[in-house]
């Protein structure tokens, strides 16, 4: 089903609702847990103040924020079968999204620019193949169809300035009967897929053979460039870049850093500064963050950050969740603001526009 076929059908269902400004202007949402193992969706402002916290039925991964309404969709950590639509103004769960039979979510989703549709990354695990679920956000998040993701294991999907989307197809085959087992590592083949505003696959970028076990997981938009965070699934004794950069019409470019080994083969999250000049790649397993010049790919000085997890653009450059707080700035200067609550952050911090 193509987006142009159902956009007209959604407009009648749009309803007035509280805006994000009505909540005291929170800037970020993230999934988190407490020492008692309870799991939450948390809204933060630039001072580290908690603007809201809503309990979740299980561990969350990432969220999609509605561009107009004070509404967030939080996804279960993969492989999960639930997503919750939360009215962040009232704290009410509006809708529970259940993955269709034979599918599970991969922890990410994105809205169209007008907020009418939610797109979710999904695994059609018995085929196996990747799918993009389509949900009508204007009509109670009714599922109205799906699209091919262009590969196996679609993880993050992001909206692009032209109205299309980019999908990180991680290449790893999984099945809920073996929830954390990776079934195809010897033959895995990740890719970056571009979808048109109508949902057609416009372009698929495949890494060279020597990088086919470098799973493409997360995406940041930096002006006309996409920055990709990678997770190495190959020989653990081999050090490989954990950042790739792509511009339309050009080959994929892998970018290394002198401190790449400190991430322990695992890039947790990625973000670009608000001006698109710098890229940060977090390493929660290595308590470290890599920085790069987004225009040239040049490595910039990295920083020690305890359990560096989610990253998102901010007016201060970018924001990164760390143990006990939030780091704000860029490679040149970072300051940490404390966040009360003894939170353990999940891998993703999502900016509210």
mmCIF file of C-alpha atoms in Angstrom:
data_model
loop_
_atom_site.group_PDB
_atom_site.id
_atom_site.type_symbol
_atom_site.label_atom_id
_atom_site.label_comp_id
_atom_site.label_asym_id
_atom_site.label_seq_id
_atom_site.Cartn_x
_atom_site.Cartn_y
_atom_site.Cartn_z
ATOM 1 C CA UNK A 1 0.000 0.000 0.000
ATOM 2 C CA UNK A 2 1.397 3.367 -1.008
ATOM 3 C CA UNK A 3 1.123 6.494 1.093
ATOM 4 C CA UNK A 4 -0.590 8.579 -1.594
ATOM 5 C CA UNK A 5 -3.467 6.074 -1.589
ATOM 6 C CA UNK A 6 -4.445 6.732 1.998
ATOM 7 C CA UNK A 7 -3.250 10.219 2.966
ATOM 8 C CA UNK A 8 -6.556 11.739 1.891
ATOM 9 C CA UNK A 9 -8.451 9.243 4.020
ATOM 10 C CA UNK A 10 -6.710 10.313 7.226
ATOM 11 C CA UNK A 11 -7.324 14.045 7.228
ATOM 12 C CA UNK A 12 -10.873 13.839 8.547
ATOM 13 C CA UNK A 13 -9.703 12.097 11.711
ATOM 14 C CA UNK A 14 -7.325 14.798 12.948
ATOM 15 C CA UNK A 15 -8.346 16.112 16.371
ATOM 16 C CA UNK A 16 -7.239 19.070 18.435
ATOM 17 C CA UNK A 17 -5.058 17.977 21.363
ATOM 18 C CA UNK A 18 -2.606 19.507 23.847
ATOM 19 C CA UNK A 19 0.719 20.490 22.325
ATOM 20 C CA UNK A 20 4.169 19.754 23.718
ATOM 21 C CA UNK A 21 4.403 23.371 24.905
ATOM 22 C CA UNK A 22 1.509 22.726 27.307
ATOM 23 C CA UNK A 23 3.771 20.341 29.279
ATOM 24 C CA UNK A 24 6.353 22.994 30.107
ATOM 25 C CA UNK A 25 8.341 22.381 26.927
ATOM 26 C CA UNK A 26 10.066 19.030 27.544
ATOM 27 C CA UNK A 27 12.879 18.570 25.022
ATOM 28 C CA UNK A 28 13.489 14.813 25.102
ATOM 29 C CA UNK A 29 11.875 11.463 25.798
ATOM 30 C CA UNK A 30 13.671 8.257 26.690
ATOM 31 C CA UNK A 31 12.949 4.788 28.042
ATOM 32 C CA UNK A 32 14.440 4.060 31.446
ATOM 33 C CA UNK A 33 14.308 1.730 34.431
ATOM 34 C CA UNK A 34 14.688 2.037 38.199
ATOM 35 C CA UNK A 35 16.626 -0.130 40.671
ATOM 36 C CA UNK A 36 13.384 -2.021 41.473
ATOM 37 C CA UNK A 37 13.346 -3.055 37.764
ATOM 38 C CA UNK A 38 10.234 -1.013 36.993
ATOM 39 C CA UNK A 39 10.281 0.437 33.468
ATOM 40 C CA UNK A 40 9.235 3.903 32.359
ATOM 41 C CA UNK A 41 8.956 6.510 29.627
ATOM 42 C CA UNK A 42 10.562 9.727 30.891
ATOM 43 C CA UNK A 43 10.358 13.302 29.577
ATOM 44 C CA UNK A 44 13.286 15.645 30.314
ATOM 45 C CA UNK A 45 14.030 19.315 29.755
ATOM 46 C CA UNK A 46 17.400 20.975 29.163
ATOM 47 C CA UNK A 47 18.003 21.488 32.871
ATOM 48 C CA UNK A 48 17.604 17.788 33.589
ATOM 49 C CA UNK A 49 14.191 18.344 35.149
ATOM 50 C CA UNK A 50 11.796 15.423 34.793
ATOM 51 C CA UNK A 51 8.627 16.685 33.100
ATOM 52 C CA UNK A 52 6.777 13.366 33.148
ATOM 53 C CA UNK A 53 7.304 9.659 33.815
ATOM 54 C CA UNK A 54 4.856 6.945 32.804
ATOM 55 C CA UNK A 55 5.102 3.284 33.793
ATOM 56 C CA UNK A 56 5.540 0.693 31.030
ATOM 57 C CA UNK A 57 4.572 -3.001 31.072
ATOM 58 C CA UNK A 58 8.105 -4.036 30.080
ATOM 59 C CA UNK A 59 11.457 -2.655 29.049
ATOM 60 C CA UNK A 60 11.180 0.039 26.387
ATOM 61 C CA UNK A 61 13.667 0.778 23.649
ATOM 62 C CA UNK A 62 12.978 3.916 21.592
ATOM 63 C CA UNK A 63 10.028 6.231 21.083
ATOM 64 C CA UNK A 64 8.434 8.210 18.279
ATOM 65 C CA UNK A 65 7.076 11.646 19.194
ATOM 66 C CA UNK A 66 4.118 13.150 17.399
ATOM 67 C CA UNK A 67 5.116 16.392 15.619
ATOM 68 C CA UNK A 68 2.112 18.347 16.932
ATOM 69 C CA UNK A 69 0.302 16.564 19.765
ATOM 70 C CA UNK A 70 1.866 15.873 23.160
ATOM 71 C CA UNK A 71 1.873 12.199 22.311
ATOM 72 C CA UNK A 72 4.622 9.574 22.250
ATOM 73 C CA UNK A 73 4.697 6.003 21.007
ATOM 74 C CA UNK A 74 7.116 3.891 23.018
ATOM 75 C CA UNK A 75 8.237 0.536 21.650
ATOM 76 C CA UNK A 76 9.153 -2.621 23.503
ATOM 77 C CA UNK A 77 12.768 -3.702 23.394
ATOM 78 C CA UNK A 78 13.174 -6.058 20.485
ATOM 79 C CA UNK A 79 11.832 -8.606 19.884
ATOM 80 C CA UNK A 80 8.697 -7.047 21.325
ATOM 81 C CA UNK A 81 5.065 -7.281 20.308
ATOM 82 C CA UNK A 82 3.686 -4.164 22.008
ATOM 83 C CA UNK A 83 3.894 -0.420 21.549
ATOM 84 C CA UNK A 84 2.097 2.098 23.760
ATOM 85 C CA UNK A 85 0.624 5.389 22.568
ATOM 86 C CA UNK A 86 0.795 7.734 25.560
ATOM 87 C CA UNK A 87 -0.970 11.063 25.922
ATOM 88 C CA UNK A 88 1.892 12.822 27.696
ATOM 89 C CA UNK A 89 -0.340 15.691 28.846
ATOM 90 C CA UNK A 90 -2.628 13.437 30.887
ATOM 91 C CA UNK A 91 -0.476 10.343 31.359
ATOM 92 C CA UNK A 92 -3.210 8.199 29.824
ATOM 93 C CA UNK A 93 -2.382 5.281 27.562
ATOM 94 C CA UNK A 94 -4.487 6.051 24.487
ATOM 95 C CA UNK A 95 -3.878 2.882 22.497
ATOM 96 C CA UNK A 96 -1.885 -0.318 22.755
ATOM 97 C CA UNK A 97 -0.454 -1.406 19.409
ATOM 98 C CA UNK A 98 -0.039 -5.140 18.957
ATOM 99 C CA UNK A 99 2.151 -6.527 16.214
ATOM 100 C CA UNK A 100 0.154 -8.618 13.730
ATOM 101 C CA UNK A 101 0.450 -12.396 13.797
ATOM 102 C CA UNK A 102 3.811 -13.480 12.464
ATOM 103 C CA UNK A 103 5.421 -10.098 13.236
ATOM 104 C CA UNK A 104 7.305 -8.421 16.040
ATOM 105 C CA UNK A 105 8.501 -4.855 16.454
ATOM 106 C CA UNK A 106 12.160 -3.869 16.316
ATOM 107 C CA UNK A 107 11.924 -1.039 18.837
ATOM 108 C CA UNK A 108 11.653 1.969 16.501
ATOM 109 C CA UNK A 109 9.115 3.989 14.544
ATOM 110 C CA UNK A 110 8.661 7.371 12.889
ATOM 111 C CA UNK A 111 5.804 9.709 12.032
ATOM 112 C CA UNK A 112 5.168 11.353 8.704
ATOM 113 C CA UNK A 113 5.824 15.111 8.835
ATOM 114 C CA UNK A 114 2.110 15.882 9.163
ATOM 115 C CA UNK A 115 1.677 13.376 12.012
ATOM 116 C CA UNK A 116 -1.039 11.453 10.200
ATOM 117 C CA UNK A 117 0.814 8.147 9.888
ATOM 118 C CA UNK A 118 3.110 6.132 12.114
ATOM 119 C CA UNK A 119 5.611 3.795 10.455
ATOM 120 C CA UNK A 120 7.049 0.897 12.471
ATOM 121 C CA UNK A 121 9.964 -1.452 11.785
ATOM 122 C CA UNK A 122 8.903 -5.090 11.989
ATOM 123 C CA UNK A 123 10.140 -8.633 11.471
ATOM 124 C CA UNK A 124 8.071 -11.031 9.375
ATOM 125 C CA UNK A 125 9.968 -13.809 11.099
ATOM 126 C CA UNK A 126 8.637 -16.902 9.350
ATOM 127 C CA UNK A 127 9.476 -15.655 5.832
ATOM 128 C CA UNK A 128 11.943 -14.096 6.949
ATOM 129 C CA UNK A 129 11.790 -10.506 5.722
ATOM 130 C CA UNK A 130 11.588 -6.935 6.979
ATOM 131 C CA UNK A 131 8.351 -4.949 6.959
ATOM 132 C CA UNK A 132 7.298 -1.370 7.650
ATOM 133 C CA UNK A 133 3.918 -1.282 9.391
ATOM 134 C CA UNK A 134 1.540 1.577 8.601
ATOM 135 C CA UNK A 135 -0.749 2.922 11.328
ATOM 136 C CA UNK A 136 -3.345 5.692 10.923
ATOM 137 C CA UNK A 137 -2.538 8.031 13.819
ATOM 138 C CA UNK A 138 -5.540 10.210 12.996
ATOM 139 C CA UNK A 139 -7.983 7.322 13.473
ATOM 140 C CA UNK A 140 -6.860 5.710 16.694
ATOM 141 C CA UNK A 141 -3.749 4.126 15.214
ATOM 142 C CA UNK A 142 -5.640 1.630 13.102
ATOM 143 C CA UNK A 143 -3.295 -0.557 11.103
ATOM 144 C CA UNK A 144 -3.865 0.133 7.412
ATOM 145 C CA UNK A 145 -1.129 -1.822 5.677
ATOM 146 C CA UNK A 146 2.558 -2.503 5.396
ATOM 147 C CA UNK A 147 5.512 -1.990 3.067
ATOM 148 C CA UNK A 148 8.700 -3.975 2.438
ATOM 149 C CA UNK A 149 11.643 -2.564 4.375
ATOM 150 C CA UNK A 150 14.109 -3.581 1.681
ATOM 151 C CA UNK A 151 16.030 -6.101 3.772
ATOM 152 C CA UNK A 152 16.315 -8.354 6.813
ATOM 153 C CA UNK A 153 16.102 -6.995 10.351
ATOM 154 C CA UNK A 154 14.933 -3.380 9.898
ATOM 155 C CA UNK A 155 15.886 -1.555 13.079
ATOM 156 C CA UNK A 156 15.640 2.241 12.993
ATOM 157 C CA UNK A 157 13.544 4.240 10.528
ATOM 158 C CA UNK A 158 13.886 8.031 10.255
ATOM 159 C CA UNK A 159 11.978 10.680 8.329
ATOM 160 C CA UNK A 160 13.902 12.634 5.696
ATOM 161 C CA UNK A 161 13.505 16.297 4.717
ATOM 162 C CA UNK A 162 11.991 15.350 1.343
ATOM 163 C CA UNK A 163 9.115 13.457 3.005
ATOM 164 C CA UNK A 164 10.655 10.043 2.432
ATOM 165 C CA UNK A 165 12.283 7.709 4.952
ATOM 166 C CA UNK A 166 15.573 5.920 5.515
ATOM 167 C CA UNK A 167 15.634 2.401 6.972
ATOM 168 C CA UNK A 168 18.573 0.711 8.700
ATOM 169 C CA UNK A 169 18.186 -2.941 7.722
ATOM 170 C CA UNK A 170 20.533 -4.582 10.202
ATOM 171 C CA UNK A 171 20.785 -7.821 8.240
ATOM 172 C CA UNK A 172 20.410 -10.109 11.268
ATOM 173 C CA UNK A 173 17.731 -12.797 11.116
ATOM 174 C CA UNK A 174 15.953 -13.509 14.403
ATOM 175 C CA UNK A 175 12.931 -15.519 15.530
ATOM 176 C CA UNK A 176 10.832 -15.150 18.709
ATOM 177 C CA UNK A 177 11.311 -18.861 19.472
ATOM 178 C CA UNK A 178 14.981 -17.953 20.091
ATOM 179 C CA UNK A 179 14.588 -14.295 21.126
ATOM 180 C CA UNK A 180 18.235 -13.155 21.304
ATOM 181 C CA UNK A 181 19.818 -15.695 18.972
ATOM 182 C CA UNK A 182 21.288 -14.407 15.696
ATOM 183 C CA UNK A 183 20.437 -17.007 13.081
ATOM 184 C CA UNK A 184 22.362 -15.968 9.974
ATOM 185 C CA UNK A 185 25.677 -14.374 10.969
ATOM 186 C CA UNK A 186 27.745 -16.260 8.347
ATOM 187 C CA UNK A 187 25.520 -14.932 5.535
ATOM 188 C CA UNK A 188 24.109 -11.683 6.940
ATOM 189 C CA UNK A 189 23.935 -8.673 4.642
ATOM 190 C CA UNK A 190 22.801 -5.324 6.091
ATOM 191 C CA UNK A 191 21.763 -2.375 3.957
ATOM 192 C CA UNK A 192 20.526 1.194 4.003
ATOM 193 C CA UNK A 193 17.230 1.593 2.152
ATOM 194 C CA UNK A 194 15.638 4.854 1.013
ATOM 195 C CA UNK A 195 11.842 4.969 0.721
ATOM 196 C CA UNK A 196 10.085 7.624 -1.342
ATOM 197 C CA UNK A 197 7.238 9.718 0.149
ATOM 198 C CA UNK A 198 4.920 7.211 -1.551
ATOM 199 C CA UNK A 199 6.589 4.233 0.130
ATOM 200 C CA UNK A 200 8.471 2.927 -2.906
ATOM 201 C CA UNK A 201 12.027 1.660 -2.497
ATOM 202 C CA UNK A 202 14.145 4.285 -4.257
ATOM 203 C CA UNK A 203 17.648 3.098 -3.458
ATOM 204 C CA UNK A 204 19.379 0.323 -1.510
ATOM 205 C CA UNK A 205 22.991 0.741 -0.378
ATOM 206 C CA UNK A 206 24.851 -2.468 0.496
ATOM 207 C CA UNK A 207 28.221 -2.474 2.314
ATOM 208 C CA UNK A 208 31.233 -4.127 0.651
ATOM 209 C CA UNK A 209 31.732 -7.804 1.409
ATOM 210 C CA UNK A 210 34.360 -7.223 4.092
ATOM 211 C CA UNK A 211 31.819 -5.138 6.029
ATOM 212 C CA UNK A 212 28.769 -7.368 5.590
ATOM 213 C CA UNK A 213 28.887 -8.364 9.285
ATOM 214 C CA UNK A 214 28.821 -4.723 10.377
ATOM 215 C CA UNK A 215 25.146 -4.433 11.232
ATOM 216 C CA UNK A 216 23.560 -1.065 10.335
ATOM 217 C CA UNK A 217 21.458 -0.181 13.370
ATOM 218 C CA UNK A 218 20.773 3.534 13.851
ATOM 219 C CA UNK A 219 20.553 6.656 11.710
ATOM 220 C CA UNK A 220 21.080 10.375 12.259
ATOM 221 C CA UNK A 221 20.282 13.058 9.690
ATOM 222 C CA UNK A 222 23.010 15.703 9.341
ATOM 223 C CA UNK A 223 21.993 18.182 6.612
ATOM 224 C CA UNK A 224 22.298 16.256 3.317
ATOM 225 C CA UNK A 225 24.178 13.364 4.947
ATOM 226 C CA UNK A 226 23.043 10.260 6.789
ATOM 227 C CA UNK A 227 25.248 9.012 9.627
ATOM 228 C CA UNK A 228 24.912 5.325 10.483
ATOM 229 C CA UNK A 229 25.795 3.664 13.791
ATOM 230 C CA UNK A 230 27.094 0.106 13.400
ATOM 231 C CA UNK A 231 27.481 -3.016 15.530
ATOM 232 C CA UNK A 232 30.165 -5.496 14.507
ATOM 233 C CA UNK A 233 29.078 -9.158 14.431
ATOM 234 C CA UNK A 234 32.270 -10.617 12.974
ATOM 235 C CA UNK A 235 35.622 -11.709 14.408
ATOM 236 C CA UNK A 236 35.841 -10.053 17.863
ATOM 237 C CA UNK A 237 39.612 -9.715 17.444
ATOM 238 C CA UNK A 238 39.122 -7.508 14.394
ATOM 239 C CA UNK A 239 38.642 -3.764 14.845
ATOM 240 C CA UNK A 240 36.392 -2.087 12.289
ATOM 241 C CA UNK A 241 34.740 1.361 11.982
ATOM 242 C CA UNK A 242 31.445 1.804 13.815
ATOM 243 C CA UNK A 243 30.346 4.846 11.776
ATOM 244 C CA UNK A 244 29.357 5.027 8.127
ATOM 245 C CA UNK A 245 28.323 8.141 6.200
ATOM 246 C CA UNK A 246 26.157 8.274 3.106
ATOM 247 C CA UNK A 247 25.121 10.946 0.631
ATOM 248 C CA UNK A 248 22.657 10.164 -2.136
ATOM 249 C CA UNK A 249 24.395 9.190 -5.343
ATOM 250 C CA UNK A 250 27.646 8.290 -3.585
ATOM 251 C CA UNK A 251 29.008 5.017 -2.162
ATOM 252 C CA UNK A 252 28.817 4.234 1.522
ATOM 253 C CA UNK A 253 31.850 5.601 3.374
ATOM 254 C CA UNK A 254 33.138 3.931 6.538
ATOM 255 C CA UNK A 255 34.781 6.341 8.970
ATOM 256 C CA UNK A 256 37.169 5.203 11.697
ATOM 257 C CA UNK A 257 38.319 6.873 14.907
ATOM 258 C CA UNK A 258 41.492 6.323 16.964
ATOM 259 C CA UNK A 259 39.276 5.373 19.922
ATOM 260 C CA UNK A 260 36.857 3.042 18.107
ATOM 261 C CA UNK A 261 38.060 0.034 20.117
ATOM 262 C CA UNK A 262 36.761 1.673 23.291
ATOM 263 C CA UNK A 263 33.182 1.070 22.137
ATOM 264 C CA UNK A 264 33.738 -2.722 22.219
ATOM 265 C CA UNK A 265 32.246 -3.290 18.744
ATOM 266 C CA UNK A 266 28.938 -1.728 19.846
ATOM 267 C CA UNK A 267 27.590 1.684 18.850
ATOM 268 C CA UNK A 268 24.604 2.324 21.073
ATOM 269 C CA UNK A 269 23.147 5.491 19.574
ATOM 270 C CA UNK A 270 23.985 8.291 17.142
ATOM 271 C CA UNK A 271 23.076 11.952 16.756
ATOM 272 C CA UNK A 272 24.139 15.071 14.902
ATOM 273 C CA UNK A 273 24.319 18.540 16.398
ATOM 274 C CA UNK A 274 21.450 20.849 15.588
ATOM 275 C CA UNK A 275 23.582 22.682 13.024
ATOM 276 C CA UNK A 276 24.624 19.387 11.411
ATOM 277 C CA UNK A 277 28.346 20.011 11.944
ATOM 278 C CA UNK A 278 29.218 17.197 14.351
ATOM 279 C CA UNK A 279 28.245 13.566 14.877
ATOM 280 C CA UNK A 280 28.362 11.662 18.160
ATOM 281 C CA UNK A 281 28.397 7.853 18.456
ATOM 282 C CA UNK A 282 27.812 6.527 21.972
ATOM 283 C CA UNK A 283 29.339 3.418 23.509
ATOM 284 C CA UNK A 284 27.367 2.316 26.585
ATOM 285 C CA UNK A 285 29.460 -0.843 26.901
ATOM 286 C CA UNK A 286 32.682 1.155 26.817
ATOM 287 C CA UNK A 287 31.593 4.256 28.774
ATOM 288 C CA UNK A 288 32.785 6.417 25.915
ATOM 289 C CA UNK A 289 31.536 8.622 23.073
ATOM 290 C CA UNK A 290 33.197 9.211 19.706
ATOM 291 C CA UNK A 291 32.866 12.552 17.901
ATOM 292 C CA UNK A 292 33.323 13.302 14.195
ATOM 293 C CA UNK A 293 33.161 16.266 11.862
ATOM 294 C CA UNK A 294 29.972 15.564 9.891
ATOM 295 C CA UNK A 295 31.204 17.302 6.721
ATOM 296 C CA UNK A 296 34.609 15.636 6.394
ATOM 297 C CA UNK A 297 34.368 12.555 8.610
ATOM 298 C CA UNK A 298 37.444 13.722 10.511
ATOM 299 C CA UNK A 299 37.761 12.193 13.982
ATOM 300 C CA UNK A 300 37.377 14.717 16.818
ATOM 301 C CA UNK A 301 38.448 14.136 20.432
ATOM 302 C CA UNK A 302 36.328 11.504 22.162
ATOM 303 C CA UNK A 303 35.108 11.682 25.740
ATOM 304 C CA UNK A 304 34.767 9.384 28.713
ATOM 305 C CA UNK A 305 31.081 9.212 29.627
ATOM 306 C CA UNK A 306 29.716 6.736 32.170
ATOM 307 C CA UNK A 307 27.214 4.442 30.412
ATOM 308 C CA UNK A 308 26.855 6.850 27.469
ATOM 309 C CA UNK A 309 23.505 5.816 26.026
ATOM 310 C CA UNK A 310 20.994 7.892 24.066
ATOM 311 C CA UNK A 311 21.981 10.855 21.907
ATOM 312 C CA UNK A 312 19.851 13.582 20.312
ATOM 313 C CA UNK A 313 20.312 17.061 18.813
ATOM 314 C CA UNK A 314 19.773 19.993 21.157
ATOM 315 C CA UNK A 315 20.172 23.790 21.139
ATOM 316 C CA UNK A 316 23.497 23.220 22.894
ATOM 317 C CA UNK A 317 24.774 20.953 20.122
ATOM 318 C CA UNK A 318 23.583 17.593 21.344
ATOM 319 C CA UNK A 319 22.392 15.820 24.454
ATOM 320 C CA UNK A 320 23.607 12.430 25.681
ATOM 321 C CA UNK A 321 22.132 10.414 28.537
ATOM 322 C CA UNK A 322 24.778 9.184 30.987
ATOM 323 C CA UNK A 323 24.720 7.584 34.402
ATOM 324 C CA UNK A 324 23.035 10.051 36.725
ATOM 325 C CA UNK A 325 22.284 12.754 34.210
ATOM 326 C CA UNK A 326 22.431 14.397 30.834
ATOM 327 C CA UNK A 327 25.510 15.740 28.994
ATOM 328 C CA UNK A 328 24.982 18.826 26.827
ATOM 329 C CA UNK A 329 27.392 20.283 24.277
ATOM 330 C CA UNK A 330 29.712 19.023 21.564
ATOM 331 C CA UNK A 331 33.270 17.736 21.185
ATOM 332 C CA UNK A 332 34.695 21.093 22.284
ATOM 333 C CA UNK A 333 32.751 21.520 25.508
ATOM 334 C CA UNK A 334 30.355 19.349 27.485
ATOM 335 C CA UNK A 335 28.555 20.046 30.732
ATOM 336 C CA UNK A 336 26.590 17.535 32.773
ATOM 337 C CA UNK A 337 23.272 18.257 34.441
ATOM 338 C CA UNK A 338 22.003 15.847 37.076
ATOM 339 C CA UNK A 339 18.693 14.038 36.707
ATOM 340 C CA UNK A 340 17.022 12.948 39.935
ATOM 341 C CA UNK A 341 15.516 9.491 40.225
ATOM 342 C CA UNK A 342 18.343 6.939 40.011
ATOM 343 C CA UNK A 343 17.446 6.112 36.421
ATOM 344 C CA UNK A 344 19.145 3.601 34.131
ATOM 345 C CA UNK A 345 18.640 4.870 30.586
ATOM 346 C CA UNK A 346 17.934 2.726 27.581
ATOM 347 C CA UNK A 347 19.938 3.306 24.396
ATOM 348 C CA UNK A 348 17.884 6.097 22.843
ATOM 349 C CA UNK A 349 17.105 9.738 23.520
ATOM 350 C CA UNK A 350 14.494 11.272 21.200
ATOM 351 C CA UNK A 351 14.309 15.016 20.639
ATOM 352 C CA UNK A 352 10.955 16.785 20.662
ATOM 353 C CA UNK A 353 10.911 19.292 17.810
#
